[in-house]
Amino acid sequence: MAENMSVPLNDGRDMPRIGFGVWRIEDHDAERLVGAALDSGYRSIDTATVYGNEAGVGAGIRSWGGSREDVFVTTKVWSSDHGADSATRACEQSLERLGLDYVDLYLIHWPVARQQAFVETWRALISLREKGLVRSIGVSNFQPDHLQSVISATGVVPAVNQIELHPWLQQAPLRSFHRDLGVVTESWSPLGQGGDLLADPVVVMIAHEIERSPAQVVLRWHLQNNCVVIPKSATPSRIQENIDLWSFSLSERHMHLIAQLEQGMRLGPDPDIF
Ligand code: NAD
């Protein structure tokens, strides 16, 4: 049976299981690289206000030959814009920079619990969805207590939690918490930011066995764990390679071998203190 390339969200919408991440892509390169990703078959783009490239991303989507409705666009409200009015304004400004009428998914980028404003920010996202400026709403870098706070205050369960996740930080407890709540897990830095993870002997051995690249092995591992992936690359051949994930699969033994690579190793900040 053909695999589903989208995952259902808890609000009735769908989201592509593979997206193109654009962190550390300069605004002036974003139009070209987003165009390359769309030409390669990506239908989901993950940006954020703080990446400083929403204008280039929007230009890439608008200048692409296809229809806006066919692209799933995610952006995120930055930590300095928490609070009802600020978050609402931040979203409107993102839409202006993107040159779009709506985004498909709007996320709270970090909980920043010490500001004590993420619940109010979540309420703002609920209103933005009601107004139609955003289609789905979710969070990023939320721990279980942060998720519980927004759910108990509003009754609205985030559609997605985008978290750091790769074979060195597999997040099994948080994934199972998401499963119980009906929250989709989206993996950021799915390739462990390239480099050492892709040279790991286990990953390289599996890649040889199945005649795929180490990056494809790691991305396929995410998909088989029901995670959405958003790999980033600025190299057209790798952009292409990173979406070519539907014509092969990892065996149970491969999945088990990669499970052994867990090290509890964060590449980014700890959400409990950031
Ligand atoms: P990633 O894990 O996607 O790794 C990207 C790097 O891996 C590239 O720069 C390149 O060096 C290498 N690479 C990519 N494809 C390769 C291939 N086929 N072969 C060999 N090397 C390859 O890292 P990322 O950019 O940190 O994460 C992906 C996306 O996640 C970001 O672009 C961003 O959209 C999102 N993100 C979100 C947060 C958050 O707080 N929500 C934080 C970080 C990243």
mmCIF file of C-alpha atoms and ligand atoms in Angstrom:
data_model
loop_
_atom_site.group_PDB
_atom_site.id
_atom_site.type_symbol
_atom_site.label_atom_id
_atom_site.label_comp_id
_atom_site.label_asym_id
_atom_site.label_seq_id
_atom_site.Cartn_x
_atom_site.Cartn_y
_atom_site.Cartn_z
ATOM 1 C CA MET A 1 0.000 0.000 0.000
ATOM 2 C CA ALA A 2 1.338 3.472 -0.872
ATOM 3 C CA GLU A 3 2.432 5.502 2.134
ATOM 4 C CA ASN A 4 0.600 8.629 3.123
ATOM 5 C CA MET A 5 2.763 11.686 2.454
ATOM 6 C CA SER A 6 0.670 13.828 4.813
ATOM 7 C CA VAL A 7 -0.267 13.477 8.447
ATOM 8 C CA PRO A 8 -3.712 14.419 9.803
ATOM 9 C CA LEU A 9 -3.725 17.206 12.411
ATOM 10 C CA ASN A 10 -6.127 17.299 15.381
ATOM 11 C CA ASP A 11 -8.023 20.235 13.796
ATOM 12 C CA GLY A 12 -9.066 18.274 10.702
ATOM 13 C CA ARG A 13 -6.330 19.583 8.406
ATOM 14 C CA ASP A 14 -3.354 17.711 6.951
ATOM 15 C CA MET A 15 0.331 18.528 6.963
ATOM 16 C CA PRO A 16 3.063 17.175 4.638
ATOM 17 C CA ARG A 17 5.396 14.769 6.420
ATOM 18 C CA ILE A 18 8.476 16.259 4.738
ATOM 19 C CA GLY A 19 9.193 19.993 4.725
ATOM 20 C CA PHE A 20 12.073 22.301 3.858
ATOM 21 C CA GLY A 21 13.720 24.058 6.827
ATOM 22 C CA VAL A 22 15.246 27.472 6.167
ATOM 23 C CA TRP A 23 17.096 28.403 9.360
ATOM 24 C CA ARG A 24 20.475 30.007 8.482
ATOM 25 C CA ILE A 25 19.426 30.649 4.887
ATOM 26 C CA GLU A 26 19.970 34.336 4.112
ATOM 27 C CA ASP A 27 16.962 36.352 3.022
ATOM 28 C CA HIS A 28 18.596 37.050 -0.360
ATOM 29 C CA ASP A 29 19.129 33.306 -0.991
ATOM 30 C CA ALA A 30 15.718 32.198 0.277
ATOM 31 C CA GLU A 31 13.724 32.942 -2.885
ATOM 32 C CA ARG A 32 16.038 30.790 -5.032
ATOM 33 C CA LEU A 33 16.346 27.915 -2.523
ATOM 34 C CA VAL A 34 12.639 27.803 -1.708
ATOM 35 C CA GLY A 35 12.053 27.711 -5.481
ATOM 36 C CA ALA A 36 14.515 24.800 -5.761
ATOM 37 C CA ALA A 37 12.730 22.970 -2.922
ATOM 38 C CA LEU A 38 9.296 23.472 -4.498
ATOM 39 C CA ASP A 39 10.663 22.326 -7.872
ATOM 40 C CA SER A 40 12.045 19.211 -6.145
ATOM 41 C CA GLY A 41 8.596 18.351 -4.821
ATOM 42 C CA TYR A 42 8.535 19.861 -1.306
ATOM 43 C CA ARG A 43 5.128 21.273 -0.417
ATOM 44 C CA SER A 44 5.960 22.527 3.074
ATOM 45 C CA ILE A 45 8.342 25.307 4.140
ATOM 46 C CA ASP A 46 9.388 25.990 7.737
ATOM 47 C CA THR A 47 10.511 29.530 8.529
ATOM 48 C CA ALA A 48 10.323 31.815 11.591
ATOM 49 C CA THR A 49 10.350 35.534 12.252
ATOM 50 C CA VAL A 50 13.742 35.245 13.927
ATOM 51 C CA TYR A 51 15.306 33.615 10.831
ATOM 52 C CA GLY A 52 15.036 36.998 9.086
ATOM 53 C CA ASN A 53 14.091 35.412 5.755
ATOM 54 C CA GLU A 54 10.295 35.558 5.612
ATOM 55 C CA ALA A 55 10.447 38.066 2.729
ATOM 56 C CA GLY A 56 12.675 35.783 0.639
ATOM 57 C CA VAL A 57 10.594 32.719 1.529
ATOM 58 C CA GLY A 58 7.387 34.496 0.498
ATOM 59 C CA ALA A 59 8.987 35.655 -2.751
ATOM 60 C CA GLY A 60 10.031 32.058 -3.476
ATOM 61 C CA ILE A 61 6.495 30.794 -2.966
ATOM 62 C CA ARG A 62 4.871 33.608 -4.948
ATOM 63 C CA SER A 63 7.264 33.366 -7.892
ATOM 64 C CA TRP A 64 6.906 29.576 -8.082
ATOM 65 C CA GLY A 65 4.672 28.389 -10.913
ATOM 66 C CA GLY A 66 2.249 26.477 -8.685
ATOM 67 C CA SER A 67 -0.642 27.566 -6.554
ATOM 68 C CA ARG A 68 -0.289 29.089 -3.065
ATOM 69 C CA GLU A 69 -2.881 26.612 -1.733
ATOM 70 C CA ASP A 70 -0.567 23.732 -2.574
ATOM 71 C CA VAL A 71 2.188 24.928 -0.213
ATOM 72 C CA PHE A 72 2.020 24.457 3.563
ATOM 73 C CA VAL A 73 3.754 27.466 5.124
ATOM 74 C CA THR A 74 4.875 27.529 8.751
ATOM 75 C CA THR A 75 6.219 30.531 10.642
ATOM 76 C CA LYS A 76 6.715 31.245 14.347
ATOM 77 C CA VAL A 77 6.209 34.022 16.854
ATOM 78 C CA TRP A 78 9.478 35.015 18.518
ATOM 79 C CA SER A 79 9.976 35.241 22.288
ATOM 80 C CA SER A 80 10.075 39.062 22.387
ATOM 81 C CA ASP A 81 6.559 39.121 20.894
ATOM 82 C CA HIS A 82 4.775 37.086 23.552
ATOM 83 C CA GLY A 83 1.513 38.527 24.916
ATOM 84 C CA ALA A 84 -1.852 39.063 23.258
ATOM 85 C CA ASP A 85 -1.264 42.334 21.381
ATOM 86 C CA SER A 86 2.373 41.695 20.499
ATOM 87 C CA ALA A 87 1.731 38.191 19.167
ATOM 88 C CA THR A 88 -1.186 39.407 17.055
ATOM 89 C CA ARG A 89 0.917 42.234 15.611
ATOM 90 C CA ALA A 90 3.859 39.865 15.058
ATOM 91 C CA CYS A 91 1.650 37.554 13.009
ATOM 92 C CA GLU A 92 0.311 40.413 10.891
ATOM 93 C CA GLN A 93 3.877 41.601 10.255
ATOM 94 C CA SER A 94 4.990 38.086 9.288
ATOM 95 C CA LEU A 95 2.152 37.881 6.765
ATOM 96 C CA GLU A 96 3.174 41.245 5.369
ATOM 97 C CA ARG A 97 6.800 40.160 4.945
ATOM 98 C CA LEU A 98 5.727 36.832 3.424
ATOM 99 C CA GLY A 99 3.280 38.615 1.137
ATOM 100 C CA LEU A 100 0.618 36.016 1.990
ATOM 101 C CA ASP A 101 -2.954 36.271 3.324
ATOM 102 C CA TYR A 102 -2.528 33.395 5.762
ATOM 103 C CA VAL A 103 -0.017 30.842 6.981
ATOM 104 C CA ASP A 104 -0.884 27.190 7.315
ATOM 105 C CA LEU A 105 0.765 26.753 10.700
ATOM 106 C CA TYR A 106 1.728 29.354 13.290
ATOM 107 C CA LEU A 107 3.886 28.224 16.214
ATOM 108 C CA ILE A 108 5.015 29.705 19.526
ATOM 109 C CA HIS A 109 8.766 29.367 18.935
ATOM 110 C CA TRP A 110 9.839 28.855 22.595
ATOM 111 C CA PRO A 111 7.788 28.749 25.802
ATOM 112 C CA VAL A 112 10.174 31.088 27.727
ATOM 113 C CA ALA A 113 8.288 30.166 30.892
ATOM 114 C CA ARG A 114 9.985 32.850 33.001
ATOM 115 C CA GLN A 115 8.154 35.544 30.968
ATOM 116 C CA GLN A 116 4.903 33.896 32.112
ATOM 117 C CA ALA A 117 3.252 34.884 28.857
ATOM 118 C CA PHE A 118 3.014 31.730 26.752
ATOM 119 C CA VAL A 119 -0.573 30.964 27.812
ATOM 120 C CA GLU A 120 -1.673 34.480 26.836
ATOM 121 C CA THR A 121 0.266 34.056 23.582
ATOM 122 C CA TRP A 122 -1.550 30.778 22.982
ATOM 123 C CA ARG A 123 -4.893 32.583 23.410
ATOM 124 C CA ALA A 124 -3.733 35.077 20.771
ATOM 125 C CA LEU A 125 -2.981 32.197 18.374
ATOM 126 C CA ILE A 126 -6.484 30.808 18.954
ATOM 127 C CA SER A 127 -7.928 34.215 17.972
ATOM 128 C CA LEU A 128 -5.671 34.443 14.929
ATOM 129 C CA ARG A 129 -7.007 31.081 13.801
ATOM 130 C CA GLU A 130 -10.602 32.264 14.326
ATOM 131 C CA LYS A 131 -9.846 35.341 12.185
ATOM 132 C CA GLY A 132 -8.428 33.102 9.431
ATOM 133 C CA LEU A 133 -4.938 34.608 9.456
ATOM 134 C CA VAL A 134 -3.543 31.205 10.355
ATOM 135 C CA ARG A 135 -5.054 27.825 9.541
ATOM 136 C CA SER A 136 -3.504 25.619 12.234
ATOM 137 C CA ILE A 137 -1.747 26.518 15.472
ATOM 138 C CA GLY A 138 0.930 24.788 17.457
ATOM 139 C CA VAL A 139 3.982 25.186 19.612
ATOM 140 C CA SER A 140 7.686 24.508 19.520
ATOM 141 C CA ASN A 141 10.119 23.454 22.210
ATOM 142 C CA PHE A 142 7.273 22.819 24.675
ATOM 143 C CA GLN A 143 7.828 20.344 27.503
ATOM 144 C CA PRO A 144 4.913 18.332 28.958
ATOM 145 C CA ASP A 145 4.172 20.920 31.679
ATOM 146 C CA HIS A 146 4.045 23.728 29.103
ATOM 147 C CA LEU A 147 1.639 21.688 26.973
ATOM 148 C CA GLN A 148 -0.528 20.943 29.979
ATOM 149 C CA SER A 149 -0.666 24.647 30.908
ATOM 150 C CA VAL A 150 -1.995 25.800 27.535
ATOM 151 C CA ILE A 151 -4.440 22.902 27.273
ATOM 152 C CA SER A 152 -5.873 23.308 30.754
ATOM 153 C CA ALA A 153 -6.208 27.096 30.310
ATOM 154 C CA THR A 154 -7.937 26.989 26.913
ATOM 155 C CA GLY A 155 -9.047 23.444 26.118
ATOM 156 C CA VAL A 156 -7.286 23.795 22.771
ATOM 157 C CA VAL A 157 -4.647 21.153 22.089
ATOM 158 C CA PRO A 158 -1.750 22.323 19.878
ATOM 159 C CA ALA A 159 -1.787 20.590 16.502
ATOM 160 C CA VAL A 160 2.005 20.256 16.448
ATOM 161 C CA ASN A 161 4.970 20.472 18.810
ATOM 162 C CA GLN A 162 8.185 21.121 16.865
ATOM 163 C CA ILE A 163 11.087 19.877 19.007
ATOM 164 C CA GLU A 164 14.759 19.054 18.676
ATOM 165 C CA LEU A 165 14.817 15.393 17.658
ATOM 166 C CA HIS A 166 17.442 13.202 15.976
ATOM 167 C CA PRO A 167 19.095 9.844 16.750
ATOM 168 C CA TRP A 168 21.207 11.436 19.513
ATOM 169 C CA LEU A 169 18.115 12.955 21.197
ATOM 170 C CA GLN A 170 15.196 10.674 20.420
ATOM 171 C CA GLN A 171 12.644 12.210 22.814
ATOM 172 C CA ALA A 172 10.788 8.923 23.393
ATOM 173 C CA PRO A 173 8.851 10.121 26.497
ATOM 174 C CA LEU A 174 7.741 13.369 24.828
ATOM 175 C CA ARG A 175 6.736 11.499 21.665
ATOM 176 C CA SER A 176 4.548 9.170 23.648
ATOM 177 C CA PHE A 177 3.035 12.138 25.533
ATOM 178 C CA HIS A 178 2.225 13.713 22.143
ATOM 179 C CA ARG A 179 0.665 10.476 20.935
ATOM 180 C CA ASP A 180 -1.663 10.366 23.928
ATOM 181 C CA LEU A 181 -2.726 14.000 23.366
ATOM 182 C CA GLY A 182 -3.059 13.799 19.575
ATOM 183 C CA VAL A 183 -0.201 16.240 18.952
ATOM 184 C CA VAL A 184 1.984 15.701 15.862
ATOM 185 C CA THR A 185 5.717 15.539 16.610
ATOM 186 C CA GLU A 186 7.829 17.598 14.197
ATOM 187 C CA SER A 187 11.602 17.048 14.362
ATOM 188 C CA TRP A 188 13.885 20.066 14.159
ATOM 189 C CA SER A 189 17.544 19.535 13.307
ATOM 190 C CA PRO A 190 16.437 16.093 12.061
ATOM 191 C CA LEU A 191 19.929 15.457 10.614
ATOM 192 C CA GLY A 192 21.610 16.546 13.825
ATOM 193 C CA GLN A 193 22.736 19.598 11.796
ATOM 194 C CA GLY A 194 24.748 17.339 9.456
ATOM 195 C CA GLY A 195 28.359 16.475 10.264
ATOM 196 C CA ASP A 196 29.176 13.812 12.859
ATOM 197 C CA LEU A 197 25.770 12.131 13.035
ATOM 198 C CA LEU A 198 25.890 11.402 9.303
ATOM 199 C CA ALA A 199 29.363 9.847 9.765
ATOM 200 C CA ASP A 200 28.223 7.590 12.621
ATOM 201 C CA PRO A 201 29.369 4.012 11.809
ATOM 202 C CA VAL A 202 25.890 2.548 12.394
ATOM 203 C CA VAL A 203 24.233 5.106 10.109
ATOM 204 C CA VAL A 204 26.943 4.612 7.461
ATOM 205 C CA MET A 205 26.645 0.816 7.688
ATOM 206 C CA ILE A 206 22.865 0.922 7.168
ATOM 207 C CA ALA A 207 23.337 3.377 4.298
ATOM 208 C CA HIS A 208 25.720 0.913 2.591
ATOM 209 C CA GLU A 209 23.325 -1.975 3.177
ATOM 210 C CA ILE A 210 20.358 -0.270 1.553
ATOM 211 C CA GLU A 211 22.334 1.782 -0.971
ATOM 212 C CA ARG A 212 21.040 5.125 0.254
ATOM 213 C CA SER A 213 22.804 8.120 1.771
ATOM 214 C CA PRO A 214 23.306 8.541 5.544
ATOM 215 C CA ALA A 215 20.977 11.579 5.437
ATOM 216 C CA GLN A 216 18.245 9.471 3.802
ATOM 217 C CA VAL A 217 18.676 6.759 6.448
ATOM 218 C CA VAL A 218 18.252 9.260 9.280
ATOM 219 C CA LEU A 219 15.279 11.028 7.671
ATOM 220 C CA ARG A 220 13.579 7.721 6.952
ATOM 221 C CA TRP A 221 14.050 6.742 10.628
ATOM 222 C CA HIS A 222 12.060 9.879 11.606
ATOM 223 C CA LEU A 223 9.249 9.043 9.177
ATOM 224 C CA GLN A 224 8.994 5.469 10.468
ATOM 225 C CA ASN A 225 8.707 6.932 13.995
ATOM 226 C CA ASN A 226 5.736 9.038 12.785
ATOM 227 C CA CYS A 227 7.634 12.314 12.999
ATOM 228 C CA VAL A 228 7.377 15.164 10.498
ATOM 229 C CA VAL A 229 10.832 16.208 9.212
ATOM 230 C CA ILE A 230 12.098 19.591 7.976
ATOM 231 C CA PRO A 231 15.696 19.063 6.812
ATOM 232 C CA LYS A 232 17.605 22.135 5.692
ATOM 233 C CA SER A 233 20.116 22.296 2.870
ATOM 234 C CA ALA A 234 21.439 25.040 0.627
ATOM 235 C CA THR A 235 22.685 22.512 -1.960
ATOM 236 C CA PRO A 236 20.166 21.625 -4.712
ATOM 237 C CA SER A 237 21.345 17.989 -5.013
ATOM 238 C CA ARG A 238 20.909 17.486 -1.245
ATOM 239 C CA ILE A 239 17.548 19.268 -1.269
ATOM 240 C CA GLN A 240 16.507 16.657 -3.837
ATOM 241 C CA GLU A 241 18.078 13.756 -1.929
ATOM 242 C CA ASN A 242 16.352 14.741 1.337
ATOM 243 C CA ILE A 243 12.869 14.388 -0.123
ATOM 244 C CA ASP A 244 13.551 11.097 -1.894
ATOM 245 C CA LEU A 245 12.351 8.992 1.053
ATOM 246 C CA TRP A 246 9.344 7.079 -0.236
ATOM 247 C CA SER A 247 10.991 4.414 -2.367
ATOM 248 C CA PHE A 248 12.749 2.484 0.413
ATOM 249 C CA SER A 249 12.315 1.607 4.081
ATOM 250 C CA LEU A 250 14.356 0.582 7.097
ATOM 251 C CA SER A 251 13.942 -2.880 8.559
ATOM 252 C CA GLU A 252 13.067 -3.482 12.205
ATOM 253 C CA ARG A 253 16.725 -4.311 12.772
ATOM 254 C CA HIS A 254 17.794 -0.964 11.299
ATOM 255 C CA MET A 255 15.274 0.883 13.478
ATOM 256 C CA HIS A 256 16.549 -0.994 16.512
ATOM 257 C CA LEU A 257 20.194 -0.196 15.703
ATOM 258 C CA ILE A 258 19.432 3.515 15.382
ATOM 259 C CA ALA A 259 17.468 3.426 18.643
ATOM 260 C CA GLN A 260 20.760 2.462 20.320
ATOM 261 C CA LEU A 261 22.347 5.785 19.292
ATOM 262 C CA GLU A 262 20.403 7.782 21.914
ATOM 263 C CA GLN A 263 22.763 9.961 23.958
ATOM 264 C CA GLY A 264 20.404 12.561 25.409
ATOM 265 C CA MET A 265 22.505 15.079 23.503
ATOM 266 C CA ARG A 266 21.022 18.488 22.776
ATOM 267 C CA LEU A 267 22.489 20.588 19.968
ATOM 268 C CA GLY A 268 20.241 23.535 20.815
ATOM 269 C CA PRO A 269 19.114 25.207 24.060
ATOM 270 C CA ASP A 270 17.280 23.424 26.883
ATOM 271 C CA PRO A 271 13.613 24.514 26.681
ATOM 272 C CA ASP A 272 13.328 24.472 30.481
ATOM 273 C CA ILE A 273 15.816 27.309 30.842
ATOM 274 C CA PHE A 274 15.973 29.089 27.465
HETATM 275 P P1 NAD B 1 19.407 19.819 9.925
HETATM 276 O O1 NAD B 1 19.434 18.733 10.918
HETATM 277 O O2 NAD B 1 18.324 19.892 8.930
HETATM 278 O O3 NAD B 1 20.844 19.804 9.199
HETATM 279 C C1 NAD B 1 21.137 20.710 8.181
HETATM 280 C C2 NAD B 1 22.592 20.554 7.761
HETATM 281 O O4 NAD B 1 22.869 19.204 7.451
HETATM 282 C C3 NAD B 1 22.895 21.340 6.498
HETATM 283 O O5 NAD B 1 23.279 22.653 6.802
HETATM 284 C C4 NAD B 1 24.027 20.551 5.869
HETATM 285 O O6 NAD B 1 25.244 20.913 6.471
HETATM 286 C C5 NAD B 1 23.692 19.118 6.297
HETATM 287 N N1 NAD B 1 22.964 18.373 5.266
HETATM 288 C C6 NAD B 1 21.696 18.576 4.814
HETATM 289 N N2 NAD B 1 21.354 17.646 3.920
HETATM 290 C C7 NAD B 1 22.423 16.829 3.790
HETATM 291 C C8 NAD B 1 22.668 15.675 2.999
HETATM 292 N N3 NAD B 1 21.738 15.164 2.185
HETATM 293 N N4 NAD B 1 23.882 15.080 3.118
HETATM 294 C C9 NAD B 1 24.821 15.574 3.948
HETATM 295 N N5 NAD B 1 24.645 16.650 4.728
HETATM 296 C C10 NAD B 1 23.440 17.270 4.643
HETATM 297 O O7 NAD B 1 19.544 21.194 10.758
HETATM 298 P P2 NAD B 1 18.693 22.499 11.040
HETATM 299 O O8 NAD B 1 18.758 23.452 9.918
HETATM 300 O O9 NAD B 1 19.170 22.950 12.369
HETATM 301 O O10 NAD B 1 17.193 21.991 11.242
HETATM 302 C C11 NAD B 1 16.258 21.923 10.190
HETATM 303 C C12 NAD B 1 15.179 22.969 10.344
HETATM 304 O O11 NAD B 1 14.537 22.866 11.611
HETATM 305 C C13 NAD B 1 15.709 24.413 10.353
HETATM 306 O O12 NAD B 1 16.112 24.846 9.080
HETATM 307 C C14 NAD B 1 14.506 25.125 10.920
HETATM 308 O O13 NAD B 1 13.520 25.285 9.921
HETATM 309 C C15 NAD B 1 14.050 24.151 11.994
HETATM 310 N N6 NAD B 1 14.564 24.479 13.341
HETATM 311 C C16 NAD B 1 13.665 24.851 14.304
HETATM 312 C C17 NAD B 1 14.100 25.170 15.584
HETATM 313 C C18 NAD B 1 13.098 25.565 16.624
HETATM 314 O O14 NAD B 1 13.499 26.036 17.688
HETATM 315 N N7 NAD B 1 11.833 25.392 16.383
HETATM 316 C C19 NAD B 1 15.463 25.117 15.890
HETATM 317 C C20 NAD B 1 16.357 24.721 14.898
HETATM 318 C C21 NAD B 1 15.904 24.389 13.637
#
